[in-house]
Tab-separated table of C-alpha atoms and ligand atoms in Angstrom:
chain	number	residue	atom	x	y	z
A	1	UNK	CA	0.000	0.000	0.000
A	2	UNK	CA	1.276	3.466	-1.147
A	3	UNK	CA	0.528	5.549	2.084
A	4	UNK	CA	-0.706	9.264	0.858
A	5	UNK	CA	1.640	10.409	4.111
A	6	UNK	CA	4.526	9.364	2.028
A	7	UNK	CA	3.575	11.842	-0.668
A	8	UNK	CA	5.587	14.699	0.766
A	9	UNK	CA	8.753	12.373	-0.747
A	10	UNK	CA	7.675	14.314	-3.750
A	11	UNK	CA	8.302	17.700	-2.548
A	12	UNK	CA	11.044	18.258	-0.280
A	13	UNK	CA	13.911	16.651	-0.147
A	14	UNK	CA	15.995	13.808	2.276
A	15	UNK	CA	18.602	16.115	4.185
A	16	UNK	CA	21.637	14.590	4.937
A	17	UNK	CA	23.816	15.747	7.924
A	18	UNK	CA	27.545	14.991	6.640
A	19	UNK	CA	29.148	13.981	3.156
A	20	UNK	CA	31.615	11.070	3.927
A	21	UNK	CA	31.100	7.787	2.505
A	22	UNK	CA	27.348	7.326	4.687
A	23	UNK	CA	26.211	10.416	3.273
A	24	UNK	CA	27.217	10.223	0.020
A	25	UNK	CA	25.964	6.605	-0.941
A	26	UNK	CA	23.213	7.448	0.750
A	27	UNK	CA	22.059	10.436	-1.505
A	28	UNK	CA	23.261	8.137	-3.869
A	29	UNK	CA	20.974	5.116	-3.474
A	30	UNK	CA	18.099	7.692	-2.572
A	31	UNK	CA	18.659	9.000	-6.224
A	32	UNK	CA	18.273	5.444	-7.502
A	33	UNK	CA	14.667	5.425	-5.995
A	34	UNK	CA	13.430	8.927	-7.141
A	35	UNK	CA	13.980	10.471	-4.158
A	36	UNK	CA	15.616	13.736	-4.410
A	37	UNK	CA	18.462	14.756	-1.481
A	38	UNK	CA	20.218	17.512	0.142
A	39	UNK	CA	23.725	17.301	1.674
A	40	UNK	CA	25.023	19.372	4.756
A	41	UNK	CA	29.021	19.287	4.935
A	42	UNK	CA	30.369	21.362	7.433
A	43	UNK	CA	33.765	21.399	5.790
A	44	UNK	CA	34.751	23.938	3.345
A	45	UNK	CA	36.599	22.064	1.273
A	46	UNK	CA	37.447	17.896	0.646
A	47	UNK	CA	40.803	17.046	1.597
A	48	UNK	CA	42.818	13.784	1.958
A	49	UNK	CA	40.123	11.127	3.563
A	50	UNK	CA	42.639	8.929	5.949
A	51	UNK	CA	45.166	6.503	3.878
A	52	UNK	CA	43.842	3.373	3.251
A	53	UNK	CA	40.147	1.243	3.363
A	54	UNK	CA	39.830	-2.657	2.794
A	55	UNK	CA	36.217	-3.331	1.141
A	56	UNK	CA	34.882	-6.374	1.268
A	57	UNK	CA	32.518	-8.389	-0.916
A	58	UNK	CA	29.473	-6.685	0.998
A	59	UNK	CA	30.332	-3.171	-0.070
A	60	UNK	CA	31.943	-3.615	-3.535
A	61	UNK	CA	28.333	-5.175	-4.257
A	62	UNK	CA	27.184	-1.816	-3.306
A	63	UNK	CA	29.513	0.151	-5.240
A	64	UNK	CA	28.665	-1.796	-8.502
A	65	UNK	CA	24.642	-0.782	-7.361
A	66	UNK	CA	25.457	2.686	-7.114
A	67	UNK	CA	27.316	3.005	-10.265
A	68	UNK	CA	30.786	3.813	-9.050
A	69	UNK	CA	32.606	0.355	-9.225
A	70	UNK	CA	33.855	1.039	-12.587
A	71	UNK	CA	35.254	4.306	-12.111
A	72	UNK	CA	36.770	2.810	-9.241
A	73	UNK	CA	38.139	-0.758	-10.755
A	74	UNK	CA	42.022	1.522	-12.110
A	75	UNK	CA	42.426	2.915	-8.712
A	76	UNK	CA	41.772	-0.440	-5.863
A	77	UNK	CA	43.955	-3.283	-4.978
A	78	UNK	CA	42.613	-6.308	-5.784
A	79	UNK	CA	44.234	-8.538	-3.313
A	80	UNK	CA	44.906	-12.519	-3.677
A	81	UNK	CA	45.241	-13.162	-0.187
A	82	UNK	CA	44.898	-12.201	3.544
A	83	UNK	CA	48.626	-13.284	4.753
A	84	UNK	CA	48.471	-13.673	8.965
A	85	UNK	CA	52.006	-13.469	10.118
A	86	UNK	CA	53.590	-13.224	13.928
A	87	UNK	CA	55.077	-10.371	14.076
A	88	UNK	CA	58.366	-11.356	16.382
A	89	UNK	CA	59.567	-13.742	14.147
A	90	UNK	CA	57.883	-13.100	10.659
A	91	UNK	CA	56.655	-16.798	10.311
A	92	UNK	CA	53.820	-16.941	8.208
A	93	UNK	CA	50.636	-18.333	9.880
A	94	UNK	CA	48.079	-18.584	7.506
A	95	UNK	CA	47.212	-17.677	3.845
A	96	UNK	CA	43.694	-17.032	3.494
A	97	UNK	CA	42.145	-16.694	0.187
A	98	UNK	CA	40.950	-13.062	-1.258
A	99	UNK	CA	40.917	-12.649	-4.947
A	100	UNK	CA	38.833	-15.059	-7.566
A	101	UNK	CA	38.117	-17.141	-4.774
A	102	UNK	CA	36.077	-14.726	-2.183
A	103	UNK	CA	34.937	-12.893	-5.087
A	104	UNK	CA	33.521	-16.221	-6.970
A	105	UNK	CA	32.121	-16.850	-3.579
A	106	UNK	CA	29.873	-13.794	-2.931
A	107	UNK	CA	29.420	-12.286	-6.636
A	108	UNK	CA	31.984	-9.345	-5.613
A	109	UNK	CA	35.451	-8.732	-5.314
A	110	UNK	CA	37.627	-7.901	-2.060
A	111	UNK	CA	39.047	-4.614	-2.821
A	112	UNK	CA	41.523	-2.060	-1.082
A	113	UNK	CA	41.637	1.404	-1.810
A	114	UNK	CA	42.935	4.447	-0.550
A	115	UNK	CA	40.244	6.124	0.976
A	116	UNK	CA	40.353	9.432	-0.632
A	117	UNK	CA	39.581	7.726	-4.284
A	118	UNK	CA	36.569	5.656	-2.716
A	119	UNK	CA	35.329	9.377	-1.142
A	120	UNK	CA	36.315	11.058	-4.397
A	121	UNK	CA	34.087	8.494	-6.711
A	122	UNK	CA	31.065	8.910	-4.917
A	123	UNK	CA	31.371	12.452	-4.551
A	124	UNK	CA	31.890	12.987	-8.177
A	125	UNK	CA	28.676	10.662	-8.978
A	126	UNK	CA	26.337	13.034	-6.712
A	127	UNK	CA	28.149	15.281	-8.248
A	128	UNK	CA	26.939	14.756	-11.499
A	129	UNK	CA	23.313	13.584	-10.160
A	130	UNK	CA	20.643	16.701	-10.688
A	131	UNK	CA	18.759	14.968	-7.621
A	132	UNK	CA	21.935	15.742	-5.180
A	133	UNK	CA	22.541	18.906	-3.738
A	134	UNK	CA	25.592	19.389	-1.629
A	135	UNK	CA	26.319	22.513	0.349
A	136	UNK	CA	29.300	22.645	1.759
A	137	UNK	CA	30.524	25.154	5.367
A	138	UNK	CA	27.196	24.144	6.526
A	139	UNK	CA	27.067	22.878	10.340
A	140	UNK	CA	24.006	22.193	11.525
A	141	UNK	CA	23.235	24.431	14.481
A	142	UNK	CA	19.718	23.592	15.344
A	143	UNK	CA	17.441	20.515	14.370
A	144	UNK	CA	13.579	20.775	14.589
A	145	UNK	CA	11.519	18.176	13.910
A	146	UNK	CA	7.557	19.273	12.879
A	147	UNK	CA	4.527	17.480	11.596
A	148	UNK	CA	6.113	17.069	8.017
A	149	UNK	CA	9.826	16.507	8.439
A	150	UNK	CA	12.771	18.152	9.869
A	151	UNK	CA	14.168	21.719	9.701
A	152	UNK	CA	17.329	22.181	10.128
A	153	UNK	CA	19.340	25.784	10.872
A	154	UNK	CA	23.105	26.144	9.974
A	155	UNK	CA	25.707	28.114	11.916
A	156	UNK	CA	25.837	30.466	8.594
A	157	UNK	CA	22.806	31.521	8.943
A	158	UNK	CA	20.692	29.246	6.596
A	159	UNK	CA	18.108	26.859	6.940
A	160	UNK	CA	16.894	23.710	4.907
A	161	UNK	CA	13.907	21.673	5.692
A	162	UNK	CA	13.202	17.998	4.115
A	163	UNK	CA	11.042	15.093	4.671
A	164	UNK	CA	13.933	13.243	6.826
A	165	UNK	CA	17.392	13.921	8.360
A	166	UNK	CA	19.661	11.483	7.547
A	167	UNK	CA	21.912	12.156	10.204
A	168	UNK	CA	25.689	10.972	8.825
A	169	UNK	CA	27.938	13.129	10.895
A	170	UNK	CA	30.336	10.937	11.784
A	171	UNK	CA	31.707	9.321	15.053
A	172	UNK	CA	31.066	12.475	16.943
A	173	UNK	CA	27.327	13.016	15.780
A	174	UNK	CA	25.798	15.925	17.225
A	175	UNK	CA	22.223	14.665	16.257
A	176	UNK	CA	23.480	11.132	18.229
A	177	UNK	CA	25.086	13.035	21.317
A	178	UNK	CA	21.928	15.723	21.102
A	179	UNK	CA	18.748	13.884	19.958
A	180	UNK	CA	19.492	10.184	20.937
A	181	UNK	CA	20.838	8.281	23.609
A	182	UNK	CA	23.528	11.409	24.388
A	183	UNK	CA	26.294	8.520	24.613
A	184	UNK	CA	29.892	9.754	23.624
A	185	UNK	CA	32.665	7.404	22.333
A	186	UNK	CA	35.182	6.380	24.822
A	187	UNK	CA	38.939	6.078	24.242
A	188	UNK	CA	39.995	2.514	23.597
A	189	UNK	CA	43.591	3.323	24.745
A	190	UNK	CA	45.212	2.451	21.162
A	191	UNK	CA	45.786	4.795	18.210
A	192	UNK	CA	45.731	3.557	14.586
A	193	UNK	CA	48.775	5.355	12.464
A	194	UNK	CA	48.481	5.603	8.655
A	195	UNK	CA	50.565	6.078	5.936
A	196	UNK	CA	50.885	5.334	2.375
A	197	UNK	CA	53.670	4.664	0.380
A	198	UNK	CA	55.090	3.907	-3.638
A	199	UNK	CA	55.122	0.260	-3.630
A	200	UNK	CA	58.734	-0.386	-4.611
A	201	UNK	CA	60.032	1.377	-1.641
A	202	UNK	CA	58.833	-1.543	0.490
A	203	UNK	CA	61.288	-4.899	0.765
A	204	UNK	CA	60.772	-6.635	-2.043
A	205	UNK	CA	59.180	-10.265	-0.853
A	206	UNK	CA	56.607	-7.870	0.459
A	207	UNK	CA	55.970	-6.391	-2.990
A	208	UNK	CA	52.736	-8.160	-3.532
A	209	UNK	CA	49.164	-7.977	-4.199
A	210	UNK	CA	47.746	-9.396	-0.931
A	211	UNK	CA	46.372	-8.171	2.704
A	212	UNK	CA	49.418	-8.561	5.347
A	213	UNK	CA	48.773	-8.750	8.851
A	214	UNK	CA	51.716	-8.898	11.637
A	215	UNK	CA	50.106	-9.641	15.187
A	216	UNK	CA	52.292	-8.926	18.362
A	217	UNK	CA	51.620	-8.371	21.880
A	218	UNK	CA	49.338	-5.409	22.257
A	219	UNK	CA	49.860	-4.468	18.603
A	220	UNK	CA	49.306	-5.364	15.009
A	221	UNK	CA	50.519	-4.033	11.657
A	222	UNK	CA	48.579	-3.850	8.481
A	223	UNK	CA	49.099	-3.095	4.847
A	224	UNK	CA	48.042	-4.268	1.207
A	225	UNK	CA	47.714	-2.424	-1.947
A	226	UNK	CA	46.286	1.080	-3.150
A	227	UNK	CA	46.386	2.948	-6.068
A	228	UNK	CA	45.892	0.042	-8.771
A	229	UNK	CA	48.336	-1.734	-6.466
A	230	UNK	CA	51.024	1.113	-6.899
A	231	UNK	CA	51.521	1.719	-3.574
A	232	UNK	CA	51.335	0.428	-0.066
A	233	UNK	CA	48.904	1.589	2.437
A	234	UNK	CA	49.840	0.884	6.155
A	235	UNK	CA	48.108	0.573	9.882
A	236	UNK	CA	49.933	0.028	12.584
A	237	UNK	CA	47.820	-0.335	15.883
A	238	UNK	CA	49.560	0.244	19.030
A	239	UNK	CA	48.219	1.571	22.631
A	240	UNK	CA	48.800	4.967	22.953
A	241	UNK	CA	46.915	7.121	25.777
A	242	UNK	CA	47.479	9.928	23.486
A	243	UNK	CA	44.220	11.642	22.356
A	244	UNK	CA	43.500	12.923	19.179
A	245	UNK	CA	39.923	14.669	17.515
A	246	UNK	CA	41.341	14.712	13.854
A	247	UNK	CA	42.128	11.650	11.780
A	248	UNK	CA	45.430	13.351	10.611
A	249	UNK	CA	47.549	14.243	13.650
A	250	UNK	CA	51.383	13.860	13.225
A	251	UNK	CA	53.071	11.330	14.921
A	252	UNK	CA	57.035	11.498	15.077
A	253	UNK	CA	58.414	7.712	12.803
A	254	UNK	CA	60.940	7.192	16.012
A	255	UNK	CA	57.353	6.596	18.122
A	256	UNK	CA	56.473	4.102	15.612
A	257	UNK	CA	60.313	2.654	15.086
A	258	UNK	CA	60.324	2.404	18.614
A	259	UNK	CA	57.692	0.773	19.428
A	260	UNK	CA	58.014	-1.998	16.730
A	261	UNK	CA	61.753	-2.585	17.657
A	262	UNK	CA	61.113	-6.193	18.516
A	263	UNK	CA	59.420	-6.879	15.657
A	264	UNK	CA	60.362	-9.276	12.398
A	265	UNK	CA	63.290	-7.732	10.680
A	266	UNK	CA	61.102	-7.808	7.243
A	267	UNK	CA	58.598	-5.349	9.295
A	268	UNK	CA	60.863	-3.531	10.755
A	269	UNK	CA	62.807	-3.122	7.251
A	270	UNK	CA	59.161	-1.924	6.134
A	271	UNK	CA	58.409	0.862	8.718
A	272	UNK	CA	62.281	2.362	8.264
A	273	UNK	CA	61.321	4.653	5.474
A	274	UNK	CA	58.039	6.404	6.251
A	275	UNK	CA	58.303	9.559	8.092
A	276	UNK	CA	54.782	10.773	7.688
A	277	UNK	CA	52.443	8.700	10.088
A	278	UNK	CA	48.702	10.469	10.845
A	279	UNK	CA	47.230	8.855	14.218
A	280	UNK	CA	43.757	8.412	14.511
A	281	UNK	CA	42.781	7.696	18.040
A	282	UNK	CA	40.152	4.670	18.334
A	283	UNK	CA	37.000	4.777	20.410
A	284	UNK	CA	34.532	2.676	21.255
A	285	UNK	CA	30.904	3.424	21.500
A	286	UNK	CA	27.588	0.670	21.947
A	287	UNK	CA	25.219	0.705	19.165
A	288	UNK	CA	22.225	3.068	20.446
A	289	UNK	CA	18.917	1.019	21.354
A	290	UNK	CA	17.671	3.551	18.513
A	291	UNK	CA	18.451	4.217	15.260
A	292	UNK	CA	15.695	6.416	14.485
A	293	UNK	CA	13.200	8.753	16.288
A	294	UNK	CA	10.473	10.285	14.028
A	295	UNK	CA	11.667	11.159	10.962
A	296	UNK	CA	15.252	11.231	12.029
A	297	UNK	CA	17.848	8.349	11.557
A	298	UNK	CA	21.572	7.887	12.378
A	299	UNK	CA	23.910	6.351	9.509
A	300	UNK	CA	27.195	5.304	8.950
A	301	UNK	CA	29.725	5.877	11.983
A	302	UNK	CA	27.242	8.317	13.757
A	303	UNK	CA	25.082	5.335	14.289
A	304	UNK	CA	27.823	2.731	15.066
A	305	UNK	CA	31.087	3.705	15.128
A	306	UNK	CA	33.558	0.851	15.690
A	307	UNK	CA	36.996	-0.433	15.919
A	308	UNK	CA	38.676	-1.160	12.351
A	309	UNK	CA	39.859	-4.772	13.237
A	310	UNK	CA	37.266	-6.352	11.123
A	311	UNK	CA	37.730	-3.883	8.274
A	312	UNK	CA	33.957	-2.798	7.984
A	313	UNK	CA	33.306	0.499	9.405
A	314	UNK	CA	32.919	2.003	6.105
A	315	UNK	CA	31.502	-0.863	4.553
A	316	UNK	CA	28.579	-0.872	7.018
A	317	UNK	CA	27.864	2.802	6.200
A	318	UNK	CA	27.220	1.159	2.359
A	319	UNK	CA	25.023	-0.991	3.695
A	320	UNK	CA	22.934	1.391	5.585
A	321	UNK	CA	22.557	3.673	2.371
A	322	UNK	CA	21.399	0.738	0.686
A	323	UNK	CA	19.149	-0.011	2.787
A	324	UNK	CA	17.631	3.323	4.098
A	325	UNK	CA	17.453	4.124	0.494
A	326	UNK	CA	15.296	0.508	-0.458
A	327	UNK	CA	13.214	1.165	2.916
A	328	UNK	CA	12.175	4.739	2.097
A	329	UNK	CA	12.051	3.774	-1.281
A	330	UNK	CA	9.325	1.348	-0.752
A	331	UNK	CA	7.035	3.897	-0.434
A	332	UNK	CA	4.970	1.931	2.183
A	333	UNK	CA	3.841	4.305	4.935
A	334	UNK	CA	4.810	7.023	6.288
A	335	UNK	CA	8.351	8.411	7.256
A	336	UNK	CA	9.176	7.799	10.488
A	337	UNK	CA	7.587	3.851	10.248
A	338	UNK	CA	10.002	3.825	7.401
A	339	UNK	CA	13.039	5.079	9.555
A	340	UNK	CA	11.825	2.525	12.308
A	341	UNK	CA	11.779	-0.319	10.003
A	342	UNK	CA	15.180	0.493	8.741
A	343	UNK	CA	16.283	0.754	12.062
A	344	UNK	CA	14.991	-2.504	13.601
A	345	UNK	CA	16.857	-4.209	10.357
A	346	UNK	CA	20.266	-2.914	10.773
A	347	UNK	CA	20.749	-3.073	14.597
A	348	UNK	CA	21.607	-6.791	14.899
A	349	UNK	CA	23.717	-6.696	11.681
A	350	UNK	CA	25.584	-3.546	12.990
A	351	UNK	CA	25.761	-4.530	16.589
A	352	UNK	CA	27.225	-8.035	15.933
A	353	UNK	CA	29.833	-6.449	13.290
A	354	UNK	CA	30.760	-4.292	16.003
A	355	UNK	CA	31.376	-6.904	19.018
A	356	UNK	CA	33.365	-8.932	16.127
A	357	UNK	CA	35.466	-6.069	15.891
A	358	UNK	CA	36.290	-5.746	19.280
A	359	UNK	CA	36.807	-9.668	19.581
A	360	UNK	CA	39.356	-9.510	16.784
A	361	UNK	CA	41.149	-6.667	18.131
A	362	UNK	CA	41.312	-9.489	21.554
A	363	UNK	CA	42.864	-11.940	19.674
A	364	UNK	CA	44.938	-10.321	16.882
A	365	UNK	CA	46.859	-8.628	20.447
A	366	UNK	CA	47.119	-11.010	22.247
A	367	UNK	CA	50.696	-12.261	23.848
A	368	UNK	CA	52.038	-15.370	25.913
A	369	UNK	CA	50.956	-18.726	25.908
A	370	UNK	CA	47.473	-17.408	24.744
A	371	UNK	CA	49.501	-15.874	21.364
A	372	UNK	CA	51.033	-19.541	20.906
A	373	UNK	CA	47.797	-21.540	21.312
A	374	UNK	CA	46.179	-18.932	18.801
A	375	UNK	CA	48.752	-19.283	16.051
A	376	UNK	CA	48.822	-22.880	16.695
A	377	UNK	CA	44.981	-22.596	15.650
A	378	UNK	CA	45.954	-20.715	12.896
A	379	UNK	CA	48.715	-23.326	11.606
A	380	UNK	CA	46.358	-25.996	11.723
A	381	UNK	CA	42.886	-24.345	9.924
A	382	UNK	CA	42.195	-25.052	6.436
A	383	UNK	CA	42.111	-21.415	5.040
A	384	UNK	CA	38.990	-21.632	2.973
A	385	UNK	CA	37.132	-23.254	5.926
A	386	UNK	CA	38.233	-19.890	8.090
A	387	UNK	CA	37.512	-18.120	5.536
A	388	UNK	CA	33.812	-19.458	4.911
A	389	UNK	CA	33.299	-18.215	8.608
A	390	UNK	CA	32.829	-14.764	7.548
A	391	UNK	CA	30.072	-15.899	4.513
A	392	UNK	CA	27.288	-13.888	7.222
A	393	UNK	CA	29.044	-11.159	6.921
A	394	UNK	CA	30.811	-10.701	3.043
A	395	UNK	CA	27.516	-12.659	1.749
A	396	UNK	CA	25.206	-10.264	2.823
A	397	UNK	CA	22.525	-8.794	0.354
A	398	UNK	CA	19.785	-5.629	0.994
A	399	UNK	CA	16.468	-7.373	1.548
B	1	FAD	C1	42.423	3.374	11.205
B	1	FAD	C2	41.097	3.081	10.560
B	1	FAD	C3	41.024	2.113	9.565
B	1	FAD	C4	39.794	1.821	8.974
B	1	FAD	N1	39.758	0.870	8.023
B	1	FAD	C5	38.576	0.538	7.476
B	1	FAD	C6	38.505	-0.481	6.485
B	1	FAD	O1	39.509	-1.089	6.120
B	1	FAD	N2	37.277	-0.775	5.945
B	1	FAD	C7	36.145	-0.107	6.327
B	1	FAD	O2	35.075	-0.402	5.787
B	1	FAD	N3	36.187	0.864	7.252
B	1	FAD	C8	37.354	1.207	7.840
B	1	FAD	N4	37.402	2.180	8.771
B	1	FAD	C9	36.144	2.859	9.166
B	1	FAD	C10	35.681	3.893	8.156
B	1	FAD	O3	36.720	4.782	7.834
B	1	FAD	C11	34.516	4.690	8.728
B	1	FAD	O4	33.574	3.794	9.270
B	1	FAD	C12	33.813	5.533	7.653
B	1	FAD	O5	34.721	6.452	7.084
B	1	FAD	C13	32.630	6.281	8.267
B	1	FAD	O6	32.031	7.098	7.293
B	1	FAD	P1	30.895	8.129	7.724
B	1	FAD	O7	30.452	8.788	6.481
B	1	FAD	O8	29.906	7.460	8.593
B	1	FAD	O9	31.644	9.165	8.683
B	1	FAD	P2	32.759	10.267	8.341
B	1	FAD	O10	33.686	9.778	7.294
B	1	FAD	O11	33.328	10.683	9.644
B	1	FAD	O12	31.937	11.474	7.706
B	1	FAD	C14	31.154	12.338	8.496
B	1	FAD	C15	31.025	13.655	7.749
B	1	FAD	O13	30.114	14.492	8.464
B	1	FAD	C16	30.636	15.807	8.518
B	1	FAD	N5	30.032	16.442	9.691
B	1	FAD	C17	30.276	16.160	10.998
B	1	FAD	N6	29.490	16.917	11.802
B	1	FAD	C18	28.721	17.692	10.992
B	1	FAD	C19	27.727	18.684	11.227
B	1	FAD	N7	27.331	19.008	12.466
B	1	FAD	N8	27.163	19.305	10.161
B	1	FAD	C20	27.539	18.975	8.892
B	1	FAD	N9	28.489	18.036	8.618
B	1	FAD	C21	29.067	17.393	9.642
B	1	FAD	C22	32.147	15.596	8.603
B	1	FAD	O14	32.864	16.742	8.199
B	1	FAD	C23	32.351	14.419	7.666
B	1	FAD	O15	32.573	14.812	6.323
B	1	FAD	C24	38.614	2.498	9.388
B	1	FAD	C25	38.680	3.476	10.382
B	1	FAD	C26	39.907	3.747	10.977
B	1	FAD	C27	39.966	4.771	12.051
């Protein structure tokens, strides 16, 4: 049934607090179902997203749906294989497939990227869309909901109104911290530091077109390709009480050297030439009992920010756009029902991504006997039966 309260979909537009990835596909996939959109950005400009994003089967799928995979396929990694190492002695663990395998698997490839051409191809797609309208300086100072939607006042002085707010604003979501549950995210007491660099400046056995992992002791170490496998994008997770708002604070290489200095010499060898590391301190934040109230809804890392040890914080923003877009989309009863609906569908999903997260981040640190017994484990597992653990979450389709 077509409710007539839904009509107003025709006249004013979904806003959209925030244009990173959640925002964007978002407007995106709201395009694909006639429904017109306007984006709120409170930066000025687009810089230099973080360094590097792993995307697994369950976004890529998205990316083809939204029309962006193929501007895309020049500029990813297409990795063969997640290689688990220890990262004292450099012994490989395990070799888990990636490439034709995962992607024969689930209908979509396992990509990596660096983040700023993943941003930068959806931006230039709404772009181009005459449904999207992106303003960007505009920080939303004040949000009122009213019978027909949401108004919503910028510091500048302006004010939009639409049928919904789409609130994608990020880990530190004012609409989350003002309209929901008020939680904040709490420091995890480890930093992630990024960098990127030209592929033939790392050693050469670890010149290839796979996923590397190096657990230690409180630590791990990342990196696989970017760039149409060009270069090398890196992660290495360490605790650090520092605390940091931005994604791109400094951190001196000697911090990093320093704190790796027991590592495998091949890792070690790795780390010597980068000098410009950005740390991103990690937080940690339960997934709100609500998603939505009224016509609002949180997206993206606003509505469940998590750890990055399962490699899916942007990839469940996709998944929300697709989603929020097929459940407004629908058509079947007014907006806020809508919202609900979408909410009650992606709070298991998003709630038992994020408590994977966490338990990966357990066992990729830990040390001792425990360490031993888990890369025994490792040693031992047939890769693709490991690997078929994870169909739940890479074989995952919009309803
Ligand atoms: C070290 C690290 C590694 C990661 N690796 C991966 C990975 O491999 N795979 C993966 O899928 N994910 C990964 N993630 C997670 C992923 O980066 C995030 O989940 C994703 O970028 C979230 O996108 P978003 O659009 O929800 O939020 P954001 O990218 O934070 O975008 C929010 C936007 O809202 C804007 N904004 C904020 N407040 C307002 C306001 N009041 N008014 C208007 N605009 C506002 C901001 O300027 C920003 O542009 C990683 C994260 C980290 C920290």
């Amino acid at each position: 049934m077509i409710d007539p309260a839904a009509s107003h979909l025709a006249n004013a537009p979904a806003l959209i607090l925030g244009g990173g990835i959640a925002g964007l596909a978002s407007a995106l996939a709201l395009a694909q179902q006639g429904i017109a959109s306007h984006i709120l950005e409170k930066r000025t400009s687009y810089s230099e997203e973080g360094a590097g994003i792993q995307i697994g089967p369950n976004g890529t799928r998205i990316l083809q749906q939204l029309g962006v995979a193929e501007r895309l396929q020049p500029l990813v990694g297409t990795p063969e294989a997640l290689s688990v190492r220890d990262g004292r002695s450099g012994a490989q663990l395990a070799l888990l497939p990636l490439g034709d395998w995962i992607a024969q698997r689930h209908g979509a490839p396992y990509w990596t990227a660096h983040r700023h051409d993943i941003h930068t191809a959806l931006l230039t797609a709404a772009q181009a869309d005459p449904r999207i309208t992106i303003t960007l300086g505009d920080t939303a100072a004040s949000i009122t909901p009213n019978d027909t939607g949401v108004s919503v006042a910028t510091t500048g002085g302006r004010s939009a109104n639409g049928f919904t707010l789409i609130a994608a604003d990020g880990i530190g979501s004012t609409v989350r911290t003002s309209l929901f549950d008020g939680a904040q995210p709490t420091p995890y007491g480890k930093s992630a530091a990024r960098s990127v660099i030209p592929m033939d400046a790392a050693p050469e056995p670890l010149r290839r077109q796979i996923v590397t992992i190096w657990l230690l002791p409180d630590a791990h170490v990342v990196h696989y390709p970017v760039s149409g496998g060009r270069e090398l994008a890196m992660v290495v997770v360490l605790n650090d009480t520092h605390l940091s708002e931005s994604w791109n604070q400094p951190v001196a290489a000697g911090e990093i050297k320093q704190a790796l200095r027991t590592s495998a010499s091949m890792l070690r060898e790795l780390i010597k030439p980068v000098h410009d590391w950005k740390r991103w301190t990690l937080r940690t934040l339960p997934v709100p009992a609500q998603l939505s109230i009224g016509n609002i809804a949180l997206a993206g890392d606003a509505a469940h920010p998590m750890l990055p040890f399962f490699a899916q914080g942007g990839v469940m923003a996709l998944e929300d756009a697709a989603v929020l877009a097929a459940t407004l989309g629908s058509r079947q009863g007014p907006t806020g029902k809508l919202l609900a609906d979408y909410a009650s569908s992606r709070r298991a999903r998003v709630a038992r991504v994020v408590a994977a997260s966490q338990r990966n981040g357990r066992i990729y640190h830990l040390g001792g006997a425990a360490a031993l017994a888990r890369n025994a484990v490792l040693r031992i597992s047939r890769p693709q039966h490991l690997m078929r653990q994870y169909d739940w979450l890479y074989g995952w389709r919009a309803a």
